[in-house]
Coordinates of C-alpha atoms and ligand atoms in Angstrom, one line a residue:
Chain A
X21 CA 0.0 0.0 0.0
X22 CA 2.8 2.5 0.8
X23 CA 4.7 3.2 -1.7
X24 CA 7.1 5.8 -1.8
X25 CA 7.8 7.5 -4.9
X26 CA 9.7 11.3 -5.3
X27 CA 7.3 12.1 -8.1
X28 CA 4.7 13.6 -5.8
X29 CA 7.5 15.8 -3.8
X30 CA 8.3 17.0 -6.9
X31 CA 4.9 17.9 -8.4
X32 CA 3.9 19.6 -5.2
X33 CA 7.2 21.9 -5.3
X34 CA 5.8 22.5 -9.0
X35 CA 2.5 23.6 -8.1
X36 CA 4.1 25.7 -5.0
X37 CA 7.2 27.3 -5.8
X38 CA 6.4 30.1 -3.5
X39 CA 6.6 27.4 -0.6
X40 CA 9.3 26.1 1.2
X41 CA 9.5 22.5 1.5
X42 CA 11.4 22.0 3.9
X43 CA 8.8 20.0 5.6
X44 CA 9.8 16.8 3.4
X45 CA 13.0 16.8 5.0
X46 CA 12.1 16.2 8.3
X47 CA 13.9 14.1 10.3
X48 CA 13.4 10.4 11.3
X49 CA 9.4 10.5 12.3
X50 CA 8.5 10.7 8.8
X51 CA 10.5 7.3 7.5
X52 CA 8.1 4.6 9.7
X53 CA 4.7 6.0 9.0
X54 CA 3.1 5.9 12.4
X55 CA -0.7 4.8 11.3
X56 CA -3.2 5.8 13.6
X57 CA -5.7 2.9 14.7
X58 CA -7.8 1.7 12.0
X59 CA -10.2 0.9 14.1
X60 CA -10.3 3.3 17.2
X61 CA -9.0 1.6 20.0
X62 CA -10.8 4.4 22.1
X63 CA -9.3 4.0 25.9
X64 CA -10.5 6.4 28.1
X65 CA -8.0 8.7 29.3
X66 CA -6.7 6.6 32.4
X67 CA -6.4 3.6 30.7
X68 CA -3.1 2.3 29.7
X69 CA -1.9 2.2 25.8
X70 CA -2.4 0.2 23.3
X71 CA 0.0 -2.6 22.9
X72 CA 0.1 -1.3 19.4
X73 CA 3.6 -0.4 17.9
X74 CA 5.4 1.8 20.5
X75 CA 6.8 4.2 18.3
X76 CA 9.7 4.1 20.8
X77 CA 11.7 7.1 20.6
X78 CA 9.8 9.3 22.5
X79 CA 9.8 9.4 26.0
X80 CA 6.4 8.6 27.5
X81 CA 7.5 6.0 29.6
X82 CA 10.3 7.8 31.3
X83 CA 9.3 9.3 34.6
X84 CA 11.2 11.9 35.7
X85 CA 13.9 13.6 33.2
X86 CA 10.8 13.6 30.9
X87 CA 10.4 17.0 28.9
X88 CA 7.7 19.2 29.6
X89 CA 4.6 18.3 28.0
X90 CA 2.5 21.5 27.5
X91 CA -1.1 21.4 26.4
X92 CA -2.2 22.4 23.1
X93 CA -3.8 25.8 23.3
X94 CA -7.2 26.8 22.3
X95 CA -6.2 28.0 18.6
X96 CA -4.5 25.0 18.2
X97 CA -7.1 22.8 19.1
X98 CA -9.3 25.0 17.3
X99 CA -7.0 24.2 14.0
X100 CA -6.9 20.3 14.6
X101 CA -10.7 20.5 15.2
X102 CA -11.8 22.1 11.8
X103 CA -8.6 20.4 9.5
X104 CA -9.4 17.2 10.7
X105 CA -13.3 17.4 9.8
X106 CA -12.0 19.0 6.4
X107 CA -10.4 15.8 6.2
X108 CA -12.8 13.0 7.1
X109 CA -15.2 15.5 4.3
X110 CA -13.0 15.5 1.7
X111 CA -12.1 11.4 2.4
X112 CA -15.9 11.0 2.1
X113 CA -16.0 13.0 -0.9
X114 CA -13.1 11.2 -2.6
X115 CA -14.8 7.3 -1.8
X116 CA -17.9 8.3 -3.1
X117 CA -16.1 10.0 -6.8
X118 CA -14.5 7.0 -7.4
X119 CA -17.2 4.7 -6.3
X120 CA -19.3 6.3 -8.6
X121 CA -16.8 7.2 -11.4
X122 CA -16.1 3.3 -11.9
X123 CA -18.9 1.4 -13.2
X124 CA -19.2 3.9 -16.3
X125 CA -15.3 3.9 -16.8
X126 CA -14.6 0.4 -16.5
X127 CA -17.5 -0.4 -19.3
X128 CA -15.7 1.9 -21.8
X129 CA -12.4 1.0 -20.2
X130 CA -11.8 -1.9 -18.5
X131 CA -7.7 -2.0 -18.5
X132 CA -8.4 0.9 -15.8
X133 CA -9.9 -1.9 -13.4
X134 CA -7.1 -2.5 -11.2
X135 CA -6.2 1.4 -11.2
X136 CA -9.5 2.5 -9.7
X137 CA -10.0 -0.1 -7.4
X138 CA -6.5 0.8 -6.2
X139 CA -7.5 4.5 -5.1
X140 CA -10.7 3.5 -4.3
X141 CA -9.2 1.0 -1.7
X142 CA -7.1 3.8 -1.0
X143 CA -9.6 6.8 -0.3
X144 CA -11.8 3.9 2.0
X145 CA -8.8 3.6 4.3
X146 CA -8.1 7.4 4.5
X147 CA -11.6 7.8 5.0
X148 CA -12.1 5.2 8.2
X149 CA -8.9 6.8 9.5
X150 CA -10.3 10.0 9.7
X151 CA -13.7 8.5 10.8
X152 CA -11.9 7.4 13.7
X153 CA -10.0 10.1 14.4
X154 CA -13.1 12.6 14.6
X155 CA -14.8 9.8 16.8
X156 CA -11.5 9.3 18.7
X157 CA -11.2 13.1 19.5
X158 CA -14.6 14.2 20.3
X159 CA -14.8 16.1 16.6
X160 CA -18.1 16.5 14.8
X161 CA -18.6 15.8 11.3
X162 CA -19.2 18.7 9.1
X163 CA -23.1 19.4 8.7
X164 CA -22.8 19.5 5.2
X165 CA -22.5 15.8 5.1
X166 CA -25.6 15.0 3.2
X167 CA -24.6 18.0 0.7
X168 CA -21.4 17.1 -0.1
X169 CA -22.4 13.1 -0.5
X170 CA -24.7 13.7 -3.2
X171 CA -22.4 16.7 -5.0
X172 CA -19.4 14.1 -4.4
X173 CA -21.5 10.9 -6.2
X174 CA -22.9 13.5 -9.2
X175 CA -19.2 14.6 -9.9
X176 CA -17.8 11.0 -10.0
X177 CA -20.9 9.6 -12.3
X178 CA -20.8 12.6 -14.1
X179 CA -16.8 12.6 -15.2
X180 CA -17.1 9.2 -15.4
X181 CA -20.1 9.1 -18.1
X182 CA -18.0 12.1 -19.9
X183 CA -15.3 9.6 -20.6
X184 CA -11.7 8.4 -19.3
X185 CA -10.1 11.6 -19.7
X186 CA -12.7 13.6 -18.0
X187 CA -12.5 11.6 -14.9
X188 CA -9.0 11.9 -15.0
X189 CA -9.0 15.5 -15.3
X190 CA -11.7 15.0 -12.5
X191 CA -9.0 13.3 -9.9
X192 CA -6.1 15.5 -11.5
X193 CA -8.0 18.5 -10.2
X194 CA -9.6 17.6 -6.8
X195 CA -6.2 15.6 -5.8
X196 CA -4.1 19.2 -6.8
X197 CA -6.5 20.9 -4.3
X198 CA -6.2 18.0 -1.8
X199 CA -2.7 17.3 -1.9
X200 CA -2.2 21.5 -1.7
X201 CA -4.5 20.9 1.6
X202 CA -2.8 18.6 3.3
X203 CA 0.5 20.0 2.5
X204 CA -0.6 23.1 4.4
X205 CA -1.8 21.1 7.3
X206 CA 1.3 19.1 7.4
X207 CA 3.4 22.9 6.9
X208 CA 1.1 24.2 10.4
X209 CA 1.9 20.9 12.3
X210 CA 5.7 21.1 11.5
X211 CA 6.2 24.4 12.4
X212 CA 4.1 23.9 16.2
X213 CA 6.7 21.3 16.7
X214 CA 9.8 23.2 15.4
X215 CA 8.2 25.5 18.6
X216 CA 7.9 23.7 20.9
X217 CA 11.2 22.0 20.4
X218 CA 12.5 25.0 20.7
X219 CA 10.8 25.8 24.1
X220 CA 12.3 22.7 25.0
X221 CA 9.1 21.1 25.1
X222 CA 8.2 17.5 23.9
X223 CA 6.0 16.8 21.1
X224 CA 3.2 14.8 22.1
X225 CA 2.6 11.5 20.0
X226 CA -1.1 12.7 19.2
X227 CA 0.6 15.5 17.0
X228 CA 3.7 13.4 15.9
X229 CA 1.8 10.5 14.9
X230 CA -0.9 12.7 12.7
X231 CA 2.0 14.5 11.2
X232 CA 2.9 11.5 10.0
X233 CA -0.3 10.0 9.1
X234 CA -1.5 13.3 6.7
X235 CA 1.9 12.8 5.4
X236 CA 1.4 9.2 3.9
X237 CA -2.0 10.1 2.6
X238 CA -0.7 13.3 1.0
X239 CA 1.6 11.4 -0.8
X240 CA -1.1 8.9 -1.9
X241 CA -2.6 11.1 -2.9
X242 CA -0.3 13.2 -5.0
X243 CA 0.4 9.1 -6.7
X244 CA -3.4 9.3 -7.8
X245 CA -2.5 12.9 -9.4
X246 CA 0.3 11.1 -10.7
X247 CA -1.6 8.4 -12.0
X248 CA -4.4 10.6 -13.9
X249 CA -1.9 12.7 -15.4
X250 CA 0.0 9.5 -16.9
X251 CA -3.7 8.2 -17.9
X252 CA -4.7 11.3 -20.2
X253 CA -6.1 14.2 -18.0
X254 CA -4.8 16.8 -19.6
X255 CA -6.1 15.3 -22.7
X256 CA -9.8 15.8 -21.5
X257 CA -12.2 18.8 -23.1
X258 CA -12.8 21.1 -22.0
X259 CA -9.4 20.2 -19.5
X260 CA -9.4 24.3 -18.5
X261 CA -13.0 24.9 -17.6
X262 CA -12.9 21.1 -16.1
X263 CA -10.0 21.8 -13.9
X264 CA -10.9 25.2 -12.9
X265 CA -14.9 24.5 -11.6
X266 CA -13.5 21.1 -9.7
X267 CA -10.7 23.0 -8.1
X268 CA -13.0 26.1 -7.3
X269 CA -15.5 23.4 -5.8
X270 CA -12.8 21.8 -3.6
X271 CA -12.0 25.1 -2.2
X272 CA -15.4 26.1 -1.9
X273 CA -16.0 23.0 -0.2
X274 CA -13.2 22.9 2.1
X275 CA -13.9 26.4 3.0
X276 CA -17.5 25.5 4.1
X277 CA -16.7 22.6 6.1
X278 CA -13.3 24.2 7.8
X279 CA -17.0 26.5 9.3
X280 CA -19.6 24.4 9.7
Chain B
X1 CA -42.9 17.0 27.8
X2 CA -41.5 18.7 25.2
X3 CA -42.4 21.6 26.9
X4 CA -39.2 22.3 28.5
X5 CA -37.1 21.9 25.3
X6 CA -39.2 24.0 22.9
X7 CA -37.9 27.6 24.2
X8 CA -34.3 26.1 23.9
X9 CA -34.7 25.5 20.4
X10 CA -36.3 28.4 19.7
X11 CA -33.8 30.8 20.6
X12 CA -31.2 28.4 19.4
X13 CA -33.2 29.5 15.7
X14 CA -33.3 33.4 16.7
X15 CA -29.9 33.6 18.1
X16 CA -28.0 36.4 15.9
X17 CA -25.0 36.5 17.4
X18 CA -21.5 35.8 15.7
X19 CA -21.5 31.9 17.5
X20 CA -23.8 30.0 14.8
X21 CA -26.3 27.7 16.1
X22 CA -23.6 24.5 15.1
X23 CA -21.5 25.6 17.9
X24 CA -23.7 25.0 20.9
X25 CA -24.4 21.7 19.1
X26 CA -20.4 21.1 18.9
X27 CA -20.2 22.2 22.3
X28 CA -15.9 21.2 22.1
X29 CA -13.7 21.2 20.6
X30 CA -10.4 18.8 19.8
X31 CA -10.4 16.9 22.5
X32 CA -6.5 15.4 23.5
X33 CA -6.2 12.1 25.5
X34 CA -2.3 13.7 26.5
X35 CA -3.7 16.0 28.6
X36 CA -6.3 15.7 31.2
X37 CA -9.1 18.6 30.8
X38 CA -8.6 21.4 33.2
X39 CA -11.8 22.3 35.8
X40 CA -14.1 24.9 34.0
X41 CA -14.5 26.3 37.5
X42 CA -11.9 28.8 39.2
X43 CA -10.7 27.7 42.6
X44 CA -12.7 30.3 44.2
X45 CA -15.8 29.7 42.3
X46 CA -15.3 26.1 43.2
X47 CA -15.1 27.0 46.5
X48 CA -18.6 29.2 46.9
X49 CA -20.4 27.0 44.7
X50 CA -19.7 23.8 46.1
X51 CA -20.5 25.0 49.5
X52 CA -23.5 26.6 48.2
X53 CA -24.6 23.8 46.9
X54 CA -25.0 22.4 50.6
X55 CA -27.8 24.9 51.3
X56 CA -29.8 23.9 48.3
X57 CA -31.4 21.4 50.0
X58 CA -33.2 24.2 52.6
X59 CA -32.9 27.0 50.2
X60 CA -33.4 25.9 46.9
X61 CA -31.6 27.4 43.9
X62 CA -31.4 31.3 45.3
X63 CA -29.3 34.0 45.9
X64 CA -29.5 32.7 49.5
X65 CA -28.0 29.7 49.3
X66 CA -25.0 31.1 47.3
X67 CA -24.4 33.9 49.8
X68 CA -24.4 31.4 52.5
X69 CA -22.1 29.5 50.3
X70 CA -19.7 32.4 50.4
X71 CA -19.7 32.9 54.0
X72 CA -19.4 29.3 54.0
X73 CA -16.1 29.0 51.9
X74 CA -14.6 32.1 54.2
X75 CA -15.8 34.7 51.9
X76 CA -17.7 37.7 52.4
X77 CA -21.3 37.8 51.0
X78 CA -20.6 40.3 48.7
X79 CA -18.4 37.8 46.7
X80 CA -21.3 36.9 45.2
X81 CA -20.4 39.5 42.6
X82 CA -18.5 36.7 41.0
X83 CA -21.5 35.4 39.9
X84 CA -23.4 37.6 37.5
X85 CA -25.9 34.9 36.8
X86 CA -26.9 35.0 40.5
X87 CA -28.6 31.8 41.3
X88 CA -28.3 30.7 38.0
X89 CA -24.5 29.8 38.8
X90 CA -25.2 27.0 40.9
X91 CA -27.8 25.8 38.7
X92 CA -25.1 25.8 36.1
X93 CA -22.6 24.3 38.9
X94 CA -24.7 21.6 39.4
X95 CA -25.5 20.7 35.8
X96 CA -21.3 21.0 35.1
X97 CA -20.1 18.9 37.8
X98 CA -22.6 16.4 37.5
X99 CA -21.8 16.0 33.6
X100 CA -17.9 15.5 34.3
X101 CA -18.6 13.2 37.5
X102 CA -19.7 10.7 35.0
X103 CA -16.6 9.7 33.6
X104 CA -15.1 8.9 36.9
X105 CA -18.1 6.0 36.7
X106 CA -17.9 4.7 33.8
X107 CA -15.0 5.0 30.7
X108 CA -15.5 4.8 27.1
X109 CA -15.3 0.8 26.7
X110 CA -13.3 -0.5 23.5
X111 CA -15.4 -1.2 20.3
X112 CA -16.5 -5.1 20.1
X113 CA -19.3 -6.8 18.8
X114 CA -20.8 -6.9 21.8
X115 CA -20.8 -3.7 22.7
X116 CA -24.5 -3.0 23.7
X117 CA -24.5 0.7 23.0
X118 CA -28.1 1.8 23.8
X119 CA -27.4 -0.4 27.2
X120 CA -24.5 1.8 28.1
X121 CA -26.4 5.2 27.2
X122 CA -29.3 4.3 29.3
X123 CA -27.2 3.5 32.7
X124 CA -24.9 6.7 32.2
X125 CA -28.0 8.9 31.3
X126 CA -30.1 7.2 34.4
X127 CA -26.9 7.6 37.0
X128 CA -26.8 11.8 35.3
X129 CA -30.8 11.5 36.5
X130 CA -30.2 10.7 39.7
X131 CA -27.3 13.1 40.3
X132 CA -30.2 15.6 40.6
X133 CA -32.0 12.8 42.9
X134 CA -31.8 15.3 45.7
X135 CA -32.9 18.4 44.4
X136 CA -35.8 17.2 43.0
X137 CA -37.9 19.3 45.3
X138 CA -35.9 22.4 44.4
X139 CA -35.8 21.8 40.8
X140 CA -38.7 23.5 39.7
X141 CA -36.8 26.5 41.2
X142 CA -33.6 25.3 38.7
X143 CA -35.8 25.0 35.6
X144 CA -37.3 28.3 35.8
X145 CA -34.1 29.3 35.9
X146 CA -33.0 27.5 33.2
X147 CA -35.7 28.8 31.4
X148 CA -35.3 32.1 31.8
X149 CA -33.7 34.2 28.2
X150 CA -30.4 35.2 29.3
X151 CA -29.6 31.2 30.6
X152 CA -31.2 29.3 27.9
X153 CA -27.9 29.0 25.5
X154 CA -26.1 28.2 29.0
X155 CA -28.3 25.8 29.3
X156 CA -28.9 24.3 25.9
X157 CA -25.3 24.3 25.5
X158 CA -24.6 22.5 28.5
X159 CA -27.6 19.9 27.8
X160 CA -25.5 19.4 24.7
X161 CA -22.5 18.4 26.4
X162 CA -24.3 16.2 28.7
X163 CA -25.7 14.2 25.1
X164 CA -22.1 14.3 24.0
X165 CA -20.7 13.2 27.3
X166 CA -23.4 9.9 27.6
X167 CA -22.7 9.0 23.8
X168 CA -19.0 9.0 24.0
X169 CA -18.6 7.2 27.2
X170 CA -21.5 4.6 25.7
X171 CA -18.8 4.2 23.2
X172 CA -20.8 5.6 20.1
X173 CA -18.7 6.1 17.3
X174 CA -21.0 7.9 14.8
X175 CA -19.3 10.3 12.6
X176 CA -22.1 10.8 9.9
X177 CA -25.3 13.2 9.8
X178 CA -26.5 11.1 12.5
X179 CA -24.1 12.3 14.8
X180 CA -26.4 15.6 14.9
X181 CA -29.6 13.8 15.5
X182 CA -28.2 11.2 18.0
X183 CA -27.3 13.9 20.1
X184 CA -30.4 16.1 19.7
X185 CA -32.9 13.0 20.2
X186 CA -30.9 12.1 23.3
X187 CA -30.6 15.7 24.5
X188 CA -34.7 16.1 23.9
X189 CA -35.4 12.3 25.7
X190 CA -33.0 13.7 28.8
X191 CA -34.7 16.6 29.5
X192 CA -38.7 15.2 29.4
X193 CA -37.0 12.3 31.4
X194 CA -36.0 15.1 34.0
X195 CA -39.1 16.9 33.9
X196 CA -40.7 13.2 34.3
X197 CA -38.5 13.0 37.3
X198 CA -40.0 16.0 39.3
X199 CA -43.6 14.5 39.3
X200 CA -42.0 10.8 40.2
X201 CA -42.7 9.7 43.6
X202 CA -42.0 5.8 42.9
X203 CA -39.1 3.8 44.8
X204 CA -35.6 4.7 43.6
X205 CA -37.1 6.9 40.7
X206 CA -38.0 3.3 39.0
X207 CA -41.1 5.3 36.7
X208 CA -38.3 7.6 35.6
X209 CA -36.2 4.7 34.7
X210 CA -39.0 2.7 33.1
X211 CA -40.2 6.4 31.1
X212 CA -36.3 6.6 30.0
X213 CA -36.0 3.6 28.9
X214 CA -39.0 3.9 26.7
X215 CA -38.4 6.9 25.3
X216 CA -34.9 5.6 24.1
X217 CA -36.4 2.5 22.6
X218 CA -38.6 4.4 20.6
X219 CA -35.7 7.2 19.8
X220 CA -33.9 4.1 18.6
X221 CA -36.9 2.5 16.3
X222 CA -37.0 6.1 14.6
X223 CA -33.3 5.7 13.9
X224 CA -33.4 2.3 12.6
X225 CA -36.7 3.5 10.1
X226 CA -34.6 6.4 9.3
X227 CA -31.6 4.3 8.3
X228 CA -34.0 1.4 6.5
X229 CA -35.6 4.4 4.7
X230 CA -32.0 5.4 3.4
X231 CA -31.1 2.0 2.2
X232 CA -34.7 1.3 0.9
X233 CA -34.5 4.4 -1.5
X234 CA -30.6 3.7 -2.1
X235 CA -31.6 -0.1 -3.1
X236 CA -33.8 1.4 -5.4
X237 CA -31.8 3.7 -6.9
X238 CA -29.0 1.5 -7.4
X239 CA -31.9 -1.5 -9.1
X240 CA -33.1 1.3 -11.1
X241 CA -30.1 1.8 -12.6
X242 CA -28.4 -1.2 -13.1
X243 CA -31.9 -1.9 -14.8
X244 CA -31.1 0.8 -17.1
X245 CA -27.6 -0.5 -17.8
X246 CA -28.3 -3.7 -18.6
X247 CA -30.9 -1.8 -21.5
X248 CA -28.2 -0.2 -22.6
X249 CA -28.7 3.1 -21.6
X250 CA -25.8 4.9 -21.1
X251 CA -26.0 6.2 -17.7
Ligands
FE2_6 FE1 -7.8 10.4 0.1
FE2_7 FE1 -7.1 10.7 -3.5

């Protein structure tokens, strides 16, 4: 499932040259993907960790010569709140394109089988990641939710019915938004814990580990860009008035949800 | 019943201010297992209000009881100034304290097959119930206060975190639209189970438990039709146009 190609570094540096990116060159944490529960192994506060992978480095079990830990502060939590049911959205969003993109794609196409049931396997498991990360931290879903379910499933059946390279435009243009989205989560994340290393705090795993996680899935995602490219999206027409509604959609979207 | 819960959701609909409506449903925000949650209550206010809180039971819910509470606590009466809400505070107090005494009882169990969640949220919301056991004769007092203008997004938005509260410990782990009505048809069931509770006079508040339990049973029929309704149209949907396909039209 994880594969690690420098294609999507490289695209993403393309499509934000303004940006640093010095975020992919982060040390260690970033190498062992630290996967947050599939399913939520929700333990109430008190209750002892899972006997999941320790990621071991970090020193929860140490006692006393243990960093300060500080809480994150009400902004901060306010961030993690509304990017993280931007997420699970846009997860949900993504299933239901591709869910509904395939059956008229694979009758016209059906080499492209294996491909979309690839990402499609793909969104699923970002999607019941963030599923159990908004259950996990006590986030509601975005009220849109019914909205954004049936303009997700018209977008996938309707760039699927347009052909192979409109659906591929589709995915080319809603994974440039989402891949741009996570990038700046993962920017916002970095930077509170260049911070707090400075203040000589320690990083707690919560935001360590979801560093990592929106990480692998940016990078996913940025392979499915990858993909649509290399299967004609730029071939599709009208690819300009395509790619600029979808993308103006996304952000619409993703501005909603970030608010309700 | 409904009675109680009607001005709530009125104003809820004719509040203008800058906080939409979604956020007395959200009631939190992030919420980190690293850290425990800090008290919402100052020391001092702890303090009064707690002690108040012991002259409830002669008093009722008054500006009385909390200045008594001051003196109480080793304050002077005119403390009270903390509390702009007057009696409402220790209304508020109560409700608060009450809410976050739950999870010492009981602790958000692991998902498994057997969890029984509609079990778990009836015991958690029948042990809140009988947290207000003891003011029962004081709480008409409380819900005219509660029902007063200036306390109903207090209170709504507290009743909200009580709903939250009793569906996270049950171990719910809804994420979809239904997250909004779970908590709202819990929220509504809770409060006429309350308002039952002030006319029970049966052993151990056993009507209230029987009413609650009702109440949820049918709360959870409506969510199963709402759910078979869902699937029943999707089903259709999904028939009516594989039918189409296999015609050949292009859809
Ligand atoms: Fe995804
Ligand atoms: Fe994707």
């Amino acid at each position: 499932m994880h594969r690690t190609t420098l294609t999507p570094r490289t695209i993403i540096s393309v499509l934000h040259p303004h940006r640093p990116i010095l975020d992919f060159l982060l040390p260690a944490f970033t190498h062992h993907p630290t996967h947050f529960p599939r399913r939520h192994n929700a333990t109430a506060a008190s209750a002892p960790p899972s006997p999941q992978p320790p990621p071991s480095s970090y020193g929860q079990h140490d006692p006393q010569g243990a960093k300060r830990r500080t809480p994150l502060s009400p902004s901060q939590k306010s961030f993690l709140d509304s990017a993280l049911r931007v997420n699970q959205a846009g997860e949900l969003a993504a299933t239901l394109i591709y869910t509904h993109q395939t059956p008229p794609l694979l009758r016209t196409h059906p080499h492209l089988r294996q491909l979309m049931h690839h990402m499609h396997a793909q969104e699923a498991g970002h999607f019941a990641t963030f599923n159990a990360m908004l259950a996990h931290h006590r986030i509601r879903p975005t009220a849109m939710y019914p909205l954004w379910t049936a303009a997700a499933s018209t977008l996938g059946w309707a760039t699927g019915l347009m052909g192979k390279e409109a659906a591929m435009a589709c995915t080319e243009a809603v994974e440039t938004e989402i891949g741009g989205h996570y990038n700046g989560q993962v920017r916002v994340l970095v930077r509170w814990m260049r911070e707090m290393e400075e203040r000589g705090e320690e990083v707690g795993d919560e935001v360590r580990e979801l560093v990592g996680t929106l990480k692998r899935i940016r990078d996913e995602e940025l392979e499915h860009l990858d993909e649509a490219v290399g299967e004609g999206a730029r071939l599709a027409r009208p690819y300009r008035l395509l790619n600029r509604v979808i993308r103006s959609g996304c952000k619409g979207a993703i501005w909603v949800s970030e608010r309700v | 019943m409904a009675r109680a819960f009607a001005p709530f959701a009125l104003t809820c609909l004719r509040q203008r201010s800058r906080q939409p409506c979604l956020s007395i449903l959200s009631a939190r925000q992030y919420h980190s297992h690293e850290h425990a949650s800090s008290s919402p209550f100052s020391p001092t206010e702890d303090a009064i209000l707690s002690a108040a809180l012991k002259y409830v039971l002669s008093s009722s819910f008054t500006a009385e009881s909390l200045s008594l509470g001051a003196q109480d606590a080793g304050y002077l009466p005119i403390s009270t100034n903390l509390f702009p809400s007057g009696a409402f505070a220790l209304v508020n107090y109560h409700l608060v304290t009450q809410r976050l005494r739950l999870s010492d009882s009981f602790s958000r169990p692991d998902p498994s097959p057997q969890l029984n969640i509609s079990d778990n949220v009836r015991s958690i919301a029948m042990q809140r119930l009988k947290g207000t056991a003891p003011y029962i004769p004081q709480w008409q007092d409380a819900l005219a206060l509660l029902s007063m203008r200036s306390n109903i997004p207090t209170g709504v938005r507290e009743l909200a975190r009580l709903a939250d509260e009793i569906l996270y410990l049950a171990g719910s782990d809804t994420v979809t639209t239904a997250w909004y009505t779970d908590r709202m048809a819990l929220a509504g069931i809770y409060a006429s189970a309350e308002l039952f509770m002030t006319q029970d006079r049966s052993r151990g508040f056993a009507d209230t438990e029987d009413f609650l339990h009702r109440r949820l049973q049918e709360g959870e029929k409506l969510r199963d039709a709402g759910s078979m309704v869902g699937k029943w149209v999707g089903m259709q949907a999904g028939g009516l146009i594989d039918g189409l396909r296999s015609k050949g039209v292009w859809i």
